[in-house]
Amino acid sequence: MGQQHEHVRVAVIGSGFGGLGAAVRLRREGITDFVVLERANSVGGTWRDNSYPGCACDVPSHLYSFSFAPNPDWPRTFSGQEHIRAYLEHVADTFGLRPHIRLSHEVLMMRWVGDDLRWEIETSQGTITADVVVSATGPLSDPKMPDIDGLAGFPGKVFHSSRWDHDYDLRGKRVAMIGTGASAIQIVPSIQPEVGRLTLFQRTPPWVMPRMDRAISGPERWLHRQLPFTGAARRGLLWGIRELQVSAFTKRPKQLGLVESLAKANMAKAIKDPALRAKLTPSYRIGCKRILLSSEYYPALAEPNVDVVASGLVEVRGSTVVAADGTQAEVDAIIFGTGFHVTDLPIAERVVGADGITLAEAWKDGMESLRGATAAGFPNWMTIIGPNTGLGNSSMILMIESQLNYMADYMRQLNVLGGRAALAARPSAVGAWNRLVQERMKRTVWDTGGCTSWYMDANGRNTTIWPGTTGEFRRATREVNLAEYEVVRVPATDASAQSAAEPAQVAAETAKAAAETTEAVR
């Protein structure tokens, strides 16, 4: 390689739950030669970016935190954005991660350099190289803005829920809220009391269940501080309840009928107008799209200053917004709660693999990875919250920690192999894993429930959700199976080196490494 750059063993991309979790796990594995590259000027990932009014988690606090960093002081059963962000800052401090974190380092491009068996990473602050890349950019990081005719000519204020403009005063304004997903149902009741008029554009109504949120009492917090096992028991109970729910989503969606009747009762309690209730009643099986939690959403929609338009926004004419059904409204501000680039991750455009093509090109027919972590053609590159690792009913932190187990064993395997080596996921292994996942997907509510959701890619394939329990995923990612990988060495430069790379010897070396690793890990 010509120019010399700073070199590290591991480069982690992103400093949300996935990135900080990876950093902690690397340190616990004795690896300190790593950096965390973060494009923003602080850590926190999606919990830094999403600061809209009412932003909170829909997974209970004690389950939505790292098992190795319990927080006995969560103030509420479902914590708000500011508390989760503070928790992530606390993790960065407690585990000594600050020296590793490079803020304002946006990754512009990363390329696999086969001759050197390393990744060359071009950032907004210069270039570094790394033996291994752990991409933890997350699926909820790049907002998706729809292409609306005339939007560029709108004279008022426009922003996405994840890029909230706190300087803009909504009091007394006429506001259009576009979308009815997880963010929108938190925003609507938060801004409804202060805006002049709120027009909600709804393409598809969500199923909404009550949010059983309450303050966690002082004695409870004292107990969790003094007797940490009580917090662990609480977490275990929350986990177990959700594990028991999984089969209804993945194998027997008809069992969800009872939950639907509870959701309808929740709506009927707040929405007395039959016409409005008809607009808000979904026509698909509950669980097909994400089930939303709110006790304030329906009451807010029943207020006199709120209009629900059961149709999507298609055009903007000056300050007039126009729905697909022809409904018009004059507005001062348009807020988009239209989600994120999940099945078409922007980071994939910035990763160039061994064959000289980008990850986006490799995934043009749909995202595919081995055990949610590694992709064929991209040696020593892995992702946290990769394809088919999302959940419909439990905490993503459980999935992240499973992937960190896999990452840790991946690093151990590289150490056992010794010398300059890389692991490249075999296309046959990636294909076999994804056929298994997609076969299991056929019975799930996400594929059979009769809805169109952000879980599906452009080809109608569910490339985001894990069709099983978190326990099953943990077992599947406990260790790296070397048979699913090809061991890549630095290209031979002379006869002796060439003879050392004979296929039979490489196979023997791989088998020996597998045996040694099994012994070392277990």
Coordinates of C-alpha atoms in Angstrom, one line a residue:
M1 CA 0.0 0.0 0.0
G2 CA 1.4 3.4 -0.9
Q3 CA 0.4 6.0 1.8
Q4 CA 0.6 4.9 5.4
H5 CA -2.5 5.5 7.5
E6 CA -3.4 4.9 11.1
H7 CA -4.2 1.2 11.5
V8 CA -6.4 -0.4 14.1
R9 CA -7.5 -4.0 14.7
V10 CA -11.2 -3.2 14.7
A11 CA -13.2 -0.2 13.4
V12 CA -16.7 0.1 14.8
I13 CA -19.1 2.3 12.8
G14 CA -21.8 4.1 14.9
S15 CA -22.2 4.8 18.6
G16 CA -25.8 3.8 19.4
F17 CA -26.6 0.6 21.4
G18 CA -24.9 -1.6 18.8
G19 CA -21.7 0.4 18.5
L20 CA -21.2 1.0 22.2
G21 CA -22.1 -2.6 23.0
A22 CA -19.5 -3.7 20.5
A23 CA -16.9 -1.4 22.1
V24 CA -17.6 -2.8 25.6
R25 CA -17.4 -6.4 24.3
L26 CA -14.1 -5.8 22.5
R27 CA -12.6 -4.4 25.7
R28 CA -14.0 -7.4 27.7
E29 CA -12.3 -9.7 25.1
G30 CA -9.0 -7.9 25.8
I31 CA -9.0 -6.0 22.5
T32 CA -8.2 -2.3 23.0
D33 CA -6.9 -1.5 19.5
F34 CA -10.1 -0.2 18.1
V35 CA -12.0 3.0 17.2
V36 CA -15.6 3.9 17.2
L37 CA -16.4 6.2 14.2
E38 CA -19.4 8.4 14.8
R39 CA -20.7 10.9 12.2
A40 CA -22.5 13.1 14.8
N41 CA -20.9 15.1 17.6
S42 CA -22.2 12.9 20.4
V43 CA -23.0 9.3 21.1
G44 CA -26.5 7.8 21.3
G45 CA -27.6 6.8 17.8
T46 CA -31.3 6.9 17.2
W47 CA -31.9 8.0 20.8
R48 CA -29.8 11.1 20.1
D49 CA -31.4 11.9 16.7
N50 CA -35.0 11.4 17.8
S51 CA -35.8 14.1 20.2
Y52 CA -39.4 14.9 19.1
P53 CA -42.0 15.7 21.7
G54 CA -43.2 12.6 23.5
C55 CA -40.3 10.4 22.2
A56 CA -40.1 7.2 24.4
C57 CA -39.4 3.5 24.1
D58 CA -42.2 1.0 23.7
V59 CA -40.1 -1.8 25.4
P60 CA -39.9 -1.8 29.2
S61 CA -36.8 0.0 30.5
H62 CA -35.4 -3.0 32.4
L63 CA -35.4 -5.0 29.2
Y64 CA -34.3 -2.2 27.0
S65 CA -30.8 -2.0 28.5
F66 CA -27.6 -4.1 28.5
S67 CA -27.6 -7.1 30.7
F68 CA -24.0 -6.2 31.6
A69 CA -25.0 -2.6 32.5
P70 CA -28.2 -2.7 34.5
N71 CA -29.7 0.6 35.5
P72 CA -31.6 0.4 38.9
D73 CA -32.6 4.0 38.5
W74 CA -35.0 4.0 35.5
P75 CA -37.6 6.6 36.4
R76 CA -40.5 5.0 34.5
T77 CA -41.5 1.5 33.3
F78 CA -41.3 2.8 29.7
S79 CA -38.5 5.4 29.6
G80 CA -38.3 8.6 27.6
Q81 CA -35.7 9.5 25.0
E82 CA -33.7 11.7 27.3
H83 CA -33.3 8.9 29.9
I84 CA -32.2 6.4 27.3
R85 CA -29.7 8.8 25.8
A86 CA -28.3 9.6 29.2
Y87 CA -28.0 5.8 29.8
L88 CA -25.9 5.5 26.7
E89 CA -23.7 8.4 27.7
H90 CA -23.3 6.7 31.1
V91 CA -22.2 3.4 29.4
A92 CA -19.6 5.3 27.3
D93 CA -18.2 6.8 30.6
T94 CA -18.5 3.7 32.8
F95 CA -16.7 1.3 30.5
G96 CA -13.9 3.7 29.5
L97 CA -15.0 4.1 25.9
R98 CA -14.4 7.8 25.4
P99 CA -10.7 7.4 24.2
H100 CA -11.8 5.1 21.5
I101 CA -14.7 7.2 20.2
R102 CA -14.0 9.6 17.2
L103 CA -16.9 12.0 17.0
S104 CA -17.7 13.9 13.8
H105 CA -16.0 11.1 11.8
E106 CA -18.6 10.3 9.1
V107 CA -17.6 7.2 7.0
L108 CA -17.7 8.2 3.4
M109 CA -16.4 4.9 1.9
M110 CA -14.8 1.7 3.0
R111 CA -13.0 -0.6 0.7
W112 CA -11.6 -4.1 1.1
V113 CA -7.9 -4.2 0.1
G114 CA -7.3 -7.9 -0.7
D115 CA -3.6 -7.6 -1.0
D116 CA -3.3 -6.4 2.5
L117 CA -6.3 -8.2 4.1
R118 CA -7.6 -4.9 5.6
W119 CA -10.3 -2.4 5.2
E120 CA -9.4 1.1 4.0
I121 CA -11.9 3.5 5.6
E122 CA -12.3 7.0 4.3
T123 CA -13.9 9.4 6.8
S124 CA -14.7 13.1 6.8
Q125 CA -11.6 13.5 9.0
G126 CA -9.1 11.4 7.0
T127 CA -8.4 7.8 6.2
I128 CA -7.7 4.9 8.6
T129 CA -7.3 1.1 8.0
A130 CA -8.7 -1.8 10.0
D131 CA -8.4 -5.5 10.0
V132 CA -12.1 -5.9 10.9
V133 CA -15.1 -3.6 10.5
V134 CA -18.1 -3.9 12.7
S135 CA -20.9 -1.8 11.2
A136 CA -23.4 -0.7 13.8
T137 CA -25.1 2.1 11.9
G138 CA -28.6 0.8 12.7
P139 CA -31.7 0.6 10.6
L140 CA -33.4 3.6 12.2
S141 CA -30.7 6.2 11.3
D142 CA -31.5 7.7 7.9
P143 CA -34.9 9.2 7.6
K144 CA -37.1 8.4 4.6
M145 CA -38.8 11.4 3.0
P146 CA -41.4 10.7 0.4
D147 CA -41.2 12.3 -3.0
I148 CA -44.2 14.7 -3.0
D149 CA -45.2 16.9 -5.9
G150 CA -44.8 20.6 -5.0
L151 CA -43.2 20.0 -1.6
A152 CA -40.2 22.1 -2.7
G153 CA -42.4 25.1 -3.2
F154 CA -44.1 24.9 0.3
P155 CA -43.7 28.3 2.0
G156 CA -43.9 27.0 5.5
K157 CA -41.8 24.7 7.7
V158 CA -41.0 21.1 6.8
F159 CA -39.1 18.5 8.8
H160 CA -38.9 14.8 9.6
S161 CA -39.7 13.5 13.1
S162 CA -36.1 12.4 13.5
R163 CA -34.7 15.8 12.6
W164 CA -37.1 17.8 14.9
D165 CA -36.7 21.6 14.6
H166 CA -36.9 22.7 18.2
D167 CA -36.6 26.4 17.2
Y168 CA -39.9 26.3 15.4
D169 CA -42.8 27.3 17.6
L170 CA -45.9 25.1 16.9
R171 CA -48.2 27.1 19.1
G172 CA -51.4 28.1 17.3
K173 CA -50.0 26.8 14.0
R174 CA -51.9 24.7 11.4
V175 CA -49.9 21.4 11.2
A176 CA -50.0 18.5 8.9
M177 CA -48.7 15.2 10.4
I178 CA -47.8 12.7 7.7
G179 CA -47.8 9.0 8.8
T180 CA -49.3 7.0 11.7
G181 CA -46.3 4.9 12.8
A182 CA -44.5 4.6 16.1
S183 CA -43.2 8.2 16.1
A184 CA -46.5 9.8 14.9
I185 CA -48.6 8.3 17.6
Q186 CA -46.3 9.8 20.2
I187 CA -46.0 13.2 18.5
V188 CA -49.8 13.7 17.9
P189 CA -50.9 13.7 21.6
S190 CA -47.8 15.8 22.5
I191 CA -48.5 18.6 20.1
Q192 CA -52.3 18.5 19.9
P193 CA -53.0 20.7 22.9
E194 CA -50.8 23.6 21.6
V195 CA -51.4 23.6 17.8
G196 CA -54.2 25.6 16.2
R197 CA -55.3 22.7 14.0
L198 CA -53.8 19.3 13.4
T199 CA -54.5 17.3 10.2
L200 CA -53.3 13.7 10.3
F201 CA -52.7 12.0 7.0
Q202 CA -53.1 8.3 7.5
R203 CA -52.5 5.8 4.7
T204 CA -53.1 2.7 6.9
P205 CA -54.4 2.8 10.4
P206 CA -52.2 1.1 13.1
W207 CA -53.3 -1.3 15.8
V208 CA -52.9 0.6 19.1
M209 CA -52.8 -1.0 22.5
P210 CA -52.8 0.8 25.9
R211 CA -49.4 1.8 27.2
M212 CA -49.1 0.6 30.7
D213 CA -46.6 3.2 31.8
R214 CA -46.1 4.4 35.3
A215 CA -43.4 6.0 37.5
I216 CA -41.1 3.5 39.2
S217 CA -41.3 4.2 42.9
G218 CA -38.4 5.2 45.1
P219 CA -38.7 1.9 47.2
E220 CA -38.5 -0.1 43.9
R221 CA -35.4 1.7 42.8
W222 CA -33.8 1.4 46.2
L223 CA -34.5 -2.4 46.1
H224 CA -32.9 -2.7 42.7
R225 CA -29.8 -0.8 43.9
Q226 CA -29.4 -2.7 47.1
L227 CA -30.3 -6.1 45.8
P228 CA -29.2 -6.2 42.1
F229 CA -30.7 -9.7 41.6
T230 CA -34.2 -8.1 41.9
G231 CA -33.6 -6.0 38.8
A232 CA -32.3 -9.1 37.0
A233 CA -35.4 -11.0 38.1
R234 CA -37.6 -8.2 36.8
R235 CA -35.8 -8.3 33.5
G236 CA -36.1 -12.0 33.3
L237 CA -39.8 -11.9 33.8
L238 CA -40.3 -9.3 31.1
W239 CA -38.2 -11.4 28.8
G240 CA -40.1 -14.6 29.5
I241 CA -43.5 -13.1 28.9
R242 CA -42.4 -11.9 25.5
E243 CA -40.8 -15.2 24.6
L244 CA -44.2 -16.9 25.3
Q245 CA -45.9 -14.5 22.9
V246 CA -43.6 -15.3 19.9
S247 CA -45.4 -18.4 18.6
A248 CA -48.6 -16.4 18.0
F249 CA -46.7 -14.1 15.7
T250 CA -44.5 -16.8 14.0
K251 CA -46.7 -19.9 13.9
R252 CA -50.3 -19.3 14.8
P253 CA -51.4 -15.8 13.8
K254 CA -55.1 -16.7 14.3
Q255 CA -54.4 -16.7 18.1
L256 CA -54.0 -12.9 17.8
G257 CA -57.8 -12.5 17.4
L258 CA -58.2 -11.9 21.2
V259 CA -55.5 -9.2 21.1
E260 CA -57.4 -7.5 18.3
S261 CA -60.6 -7.4 20.3
L262 CA -58.7 -5.8 23.2
A263 CA -57.3 -3.2 20.8
K264 CA -60.8 -2.5 19.4
A265 CA -62.1 -2.0 23.0
N266 CA -59.2 0.4 23.6
M267 CA -60.3 2.4 20.6
A268 CA -64.0 2.4 21.4
K269 CA -63.3 3.8 24.9
A270 CA -61.9 7.0 23.4
I271 CA -63.4 7.3 19.9
K272 CA -67.2 7.7 20.2
D273 CA -67.8 8.9 16.6
P274 CA -68.6 5.8 14.4
A275 CA -67.3 7.5 11.3
L276 CA -63.9 8.2 12.9
R277 CA -63.8 4.8 14.4
A278 CA -64.3 3.2 11.0
K279 CA -61.3 5.3 9.7
L280 CA -59.1 4.1 12.5
T281 CA -60.0 0.4 12.4
P282 CA -57.3 -1.7 10.5
S283 CA -58.4 -4.3 8.0
Y284 CA -55.3 -6.5 8.5
R285 CA -54.4 -8.9 11.3
I286 CA -52.9 -7.3 14.4
G287 CA -49.1 -7.8 14.5
C288 CA -48.7 -7.7 10.7
K289 CA -47.4 -4.1 11.1
R290 CA -45.8 -3.1 14.3
I291 CA -48.3 -3.0 17.3
L292 CA -48.1 0.5 18.7
L293 CA -48.5 1.4 22.4
S294 CA -50.3 4.6 23.5
S295 CA -53.0 5.6 25.9
E296 CA -53.1 9.2 24.7
Y297 CA -53.3 8.8 20.9
Y298 CA -57.0 8.0 20.5
P299 CA -58.1 10.6 23.0
A300 CA -56.1 13.2 21.1
L301 CA -57.7 12.3 17.8
A302 CA -61.1 12.8 19.3
E303 CA -60.3 16.4 20.1
P304 CA -62.1 19.1 18.1
N305 CA -58.9 20.6 16.6
V306 CA -57.8 17.3 15.0
D307 CA -58.8 16.1 11.5
V308 CA -58.0 12.5 10.4
V309 CA -57.6 12.1 6.6
A310 CA -57.8 8.4 5.8
S311 CA -55.5 8.9 2.8
G312 CA -51.9 9.6 2.0
L313 CA -50.4 13.0 1.1
V314 CA -49.8 13.2 -2.7
E315 CA -49.4 16.9 -3.5
V316 CA -48.5 20.3 -2.1
R317 CA -49.9 23.4 -3.8
G318 CA -48.4 26.5 -2.1
S319 CA -49.6 26.2 1.5
T320 CA -52.3 23.6 0.6
V321 CA -51.7 20.0 1.2
V322 CA -53.7 17.5 -0.9
A323 CA -54.5 13.9 -0.1
A324 CA -55.0 11.0 -2.5
D325 CA -58.7 11.2 -1.9
G326 CA -58.8 14.9 -2.8
T327 CA -59.0 16.2 0.8
Q328 CA -57.3 19.6 1.1
A329 CA -56.0 21.6 4.1
E330 CA -54.2 24.9 4.5
V331 CA -51.1 24.4 6.8
D332 CA -48.2 26.3 8.2
A333 CA -46.0 23.3 8.9
I334 CA -45.6 19.7 7.6
I335 CA -44.1 17.0 9.8
F336 CA -43.1 13.7 8.3
G337 CA -43.3 10.7 10.4
T338 CA -42.5 8.5 7.5
G339 CA -39.9 6.2 8.9
F340 CA -36.4 5.2 7.8
H341 CA -34.4 3.5 5.1
V342 CA -34.5 0.1 6.6
T343 CA -34.4 -2.4 3.7
D344 CA -32.2 -0.1 1.6
L345 CA -29.5 0.9 4.1
P346 CA -27.6 3.9 2.9
I347 CA -24.4 2.6 4.5
A348 CA -24.5 -0.3 2.0
E349 CA -23.7 2.2 -0.8
R350 CA -20.4 3.0 1.1
V351 CA -19.0 -0.6 1.5
V352 CA -16.9 -2.0 -1.4
G353 CA -16.1 -5.7 -1.0
A354 CA -13.6 -8.2 -2.4
D355 CA -15.2 -8.3 -5.9
G356 CA -15.1 -4.5 -6.3
I357 CA -18.9 -4.1 -5.9
T358 CA -20.8 -2.3 -3.2
L359 CA -22.9 -4.0 -0.6
A360 CA -25.9 -2.2 -2.1
E361 CA -25.2 -3.9 -5.4
A362 CA -24.7 -7.3 -3.7
W363 CA -28.0 -6.8 -2.0
K364 CA -29.9 -5.4 -5.0
D365 CA -32.3 -8.3 -4.9
G366 CA -32.7 -8.1 -1.2
M367 CA -30.5 -8.0 1.9
E368 CA -29.0 -11.3 2.9
S369 CA -26.4 -12.2 5.5
L370 CA -25.1 -15.2 7.5
R371 CA -26.8 -15.3 11.0
G372 CA -27.6 -11.6 10.6
A373 CA -23.9 -10.7 10.8
T374 CA -21.7 -11.3 7.7
A375 CA -22.2 -11.0 4.0
A376 CA -20.7 -13.0 1.1
G377 CA -17.9 -11.1 -0.7
F378 CA -17.1 -8.9 2.3
P379 CA -14.4 -10.5 4.4
N380 CA -13.8 -9.4 8.0
W381 CA -16.9 -7.2 7.8
M382 CA -19.9 -7.7 10.0
T383 CA -23.0 -5.8 11.0
I384 CA -24.9 -5.4 14.2
I385 CA -28.7 -5.5 13.7
G386 CA -28.2 -7.0 10.2
P387 CA -30.8 -8.6 7.9
N388 CA -33.6 -10.6 9.7
T389 CA -32.6 -9.7 13.2
G390 CA -35.5 -7.3 14.0
L391 CA -38.2 -8.1 16.5
G392 CA -42.0 -7.6 16.5
N393 CA -42.5 -7.9 20.3
S394 CA -39.4 -7.7 22.4
S395 CA -36.2 -5.8 23.0
M396 CA -33.6 -5.3 20.3
I397 CA -30.9 -5.2 23.0
L398 CA -31.3 -9.0 23.4
M399 CA -30.6 -9.4 19.7
I400 CA -27.6 -7.0 19.8
E401 CA -26.1 -8.9 22.7
S402 CA -26.4 -12.2 20.8
Q403 CA -24.6 -10.6 17.8
L404 CA -21.9 -9.4 20.2
N405 CA -21.4 -13.0 21.3
Y406 CA -20.9 -13.9 17.6
M407 CA -18.5 -10.9 17.1
A408 CA -16.5 -12.0 20.1
D409 CA -16.1 -15.5 18.8
Y410 CA -15.3 -14.2 15.3
M411 CA -12.3 -12.3 16.8
R412 CA -11.3 -15.4 18.8
Q413 CA -11.3 -17.5 15.6
L414 CA -9.1 -14.9 13.8
N415 CA -6.7 -15.1 16.7
V416 CA -6.6 -18.9 16.7
L417 CA -5.9 -18.9 12.9
G418 CA -2.9 -16.7 13.6
G419 CA -0.9 -14.5 11.2
R420 CA -2.6 -12.4 8.6
A421 CA -6.0 -14.0 8.1
A422 CA -9.6 -13.0 7.2
L423 CA -12.9 -14.9 7.3
A424 CA -15.1 -14.7 4.2
A425 CA -18.7 -16.0 4.5
R426 CA -19.3 -18.7 2.0
P427 CA -22.1 -17.9 -0.4
S428 CA -23.5 -21.4 0.1
A429 CA -23.7 -20.8 3.9
V430 CA -25.4 -17.4 3.4
G431 CA -27.9 -18.9 1.0
A432 CA -28.7 -21.9 3.3
W433 CA -29.3 -19.6 6.3
N434 CA -31.6 -17.3 4.3
R435 CA -33.6 -20.1 2.8
L436 CA -34.1 -21.4 6.4
V437 CA -35.2 -17.9 7.6
Q438 CA -37.6 -17.3 4.6
E439 CA -39.1 -20.8 4.9
R440 CA -40.0 -20.0 8.5
M441 CA -41.3 -16.6 7.5
K442 CA -44.1 -18.1 5.4
R443 CA -46.2 -18.9 8.4
T444 CA -45.7 -15.7 10.3
V445 CA -48.2 -12.9 10.8
W446 CA -45.8 -10.5 8.9
D447 CA -46.2 -12.5 5.7
T448 CA -49.8 -13.7 6.1
G449 CA -51.5 -10.8 7.9
G450 CA -52.6 -8.9 4.8
C451 CA -50.7 -5.7 5.3
T452 CA -47.8 -3.8 3.6
S453 CA -45.2 -2.9 6.2
W454 CA -41.7 -1.5 6.3
Y455 CA -40.5 -5.0 7.2
M456 CA -40.8 -5.9 3.5
D457 CA -38.4 -4.9 0.8
A458 CA -39.2 -3.7 -2.7
N459 CA -39.5 -7.3 -3.8
G460 CA -42.1 -8.1 -1.1
R461 CA -39.6 -10.2 0.9
N462 CA -39.3 -9.8 4.7
T463 CA -35.6 -9.1 5.2
T464 CA -35.9 -7.3 8.5
I465 CA -37.6 -9.5 11.1
W466 CA -36.4 -12.6 12.9
P467 CA -39.1 -15.4 12.7
G468 CA -38.3 -17.0 16.1
T469 CA -37.6 -16.4 19.7
T470 CA -34.6 -14.4 21.1
G471 CA -33.5 -17.6 22.7
E472 CA -33.3 -19.4 19.4
F473 CA -31.3 -16.5 17.9
R474 CA -28.9 -16.6 20.9
R475 CA -28.2 -20.3 20.3
A476 CA -27.7 -19.7 16.6
T477 CA -25.1 -17.0 17.2
R478 CA -23.3 -18.4 20.2
E479 CA -20.2 -19.2 18.2
V480 CA -18.8 -19.0 14.6
N481 CA -18.9 -22.3 12.6
L482 CA -15.7 -22.2 10.6
A483 CA -17.3 -24.5 8.0
E484 CA -19.5 -21.6 7.0
Y485 CA -16.4 -19.5 6.2
E486 CA -13.5 -19.5 3.8
V487 CA -10.1 -18.7 5.4
V488 CA -8.4 -16.0 3.4
R489 CA -4.6 -15.4 3.6
V490 CA -2.3 -12.7 2.1
P491 CA -1.7 -13.7 -1.5
A492 CA 1.4 -15.8 -2.0
T493 CA 4.5 -14.0 -3.4
D494 CA 7.0 -16.8 -3.8
A495 CA 7.2 -20.5 -4.3
S496 CA 7.5 -21.4 -0.7
A497 CA 4.6 -19.2 0.3
Q498 CA 2.6 -20.7 -2.5
S499 CA 3.1 -24.2 -1.4
A500 CA 2.0 -23.2 2.1
A501 CA -1.3 -22.2 0.6
E502 CA -2.1 -25.5 -1.1
P503 CA -5.8 -26.3 -0.7
A504 CA -5.2 -29.5 1.2
Q505 CA -3.0 -27.7 3.7
V506 CA -5.5 -24.8 4.1
A507 CA -8.2 -27.4 4.7
A508 CA -6.1 -29.1 7.4
E509 CA -5.3 -25.8 8.9
T510 CA -9.0 -24.8 9.0
A511 CA -9.9 -28.2 10.6
K512 CA -7.2 -27.8 13.2
A513 CA -8.3 -24.2 14.0
A514 CA -11.9 -25.3 14.4
A515 CA -10.8 -28.0 16.9
E516 CA -8.6 -25.6 18.8
T517 CA -11.3 -22.9 18.9
T518 CA -14.0 -25.4 20.2
E519 CA -11.6 -26.3 22.9
A520 CA -10.7 -22.7 23.7
V521 CA -14.2 -21.4 23.8
R522 CA -16.0 -24.2 25.5

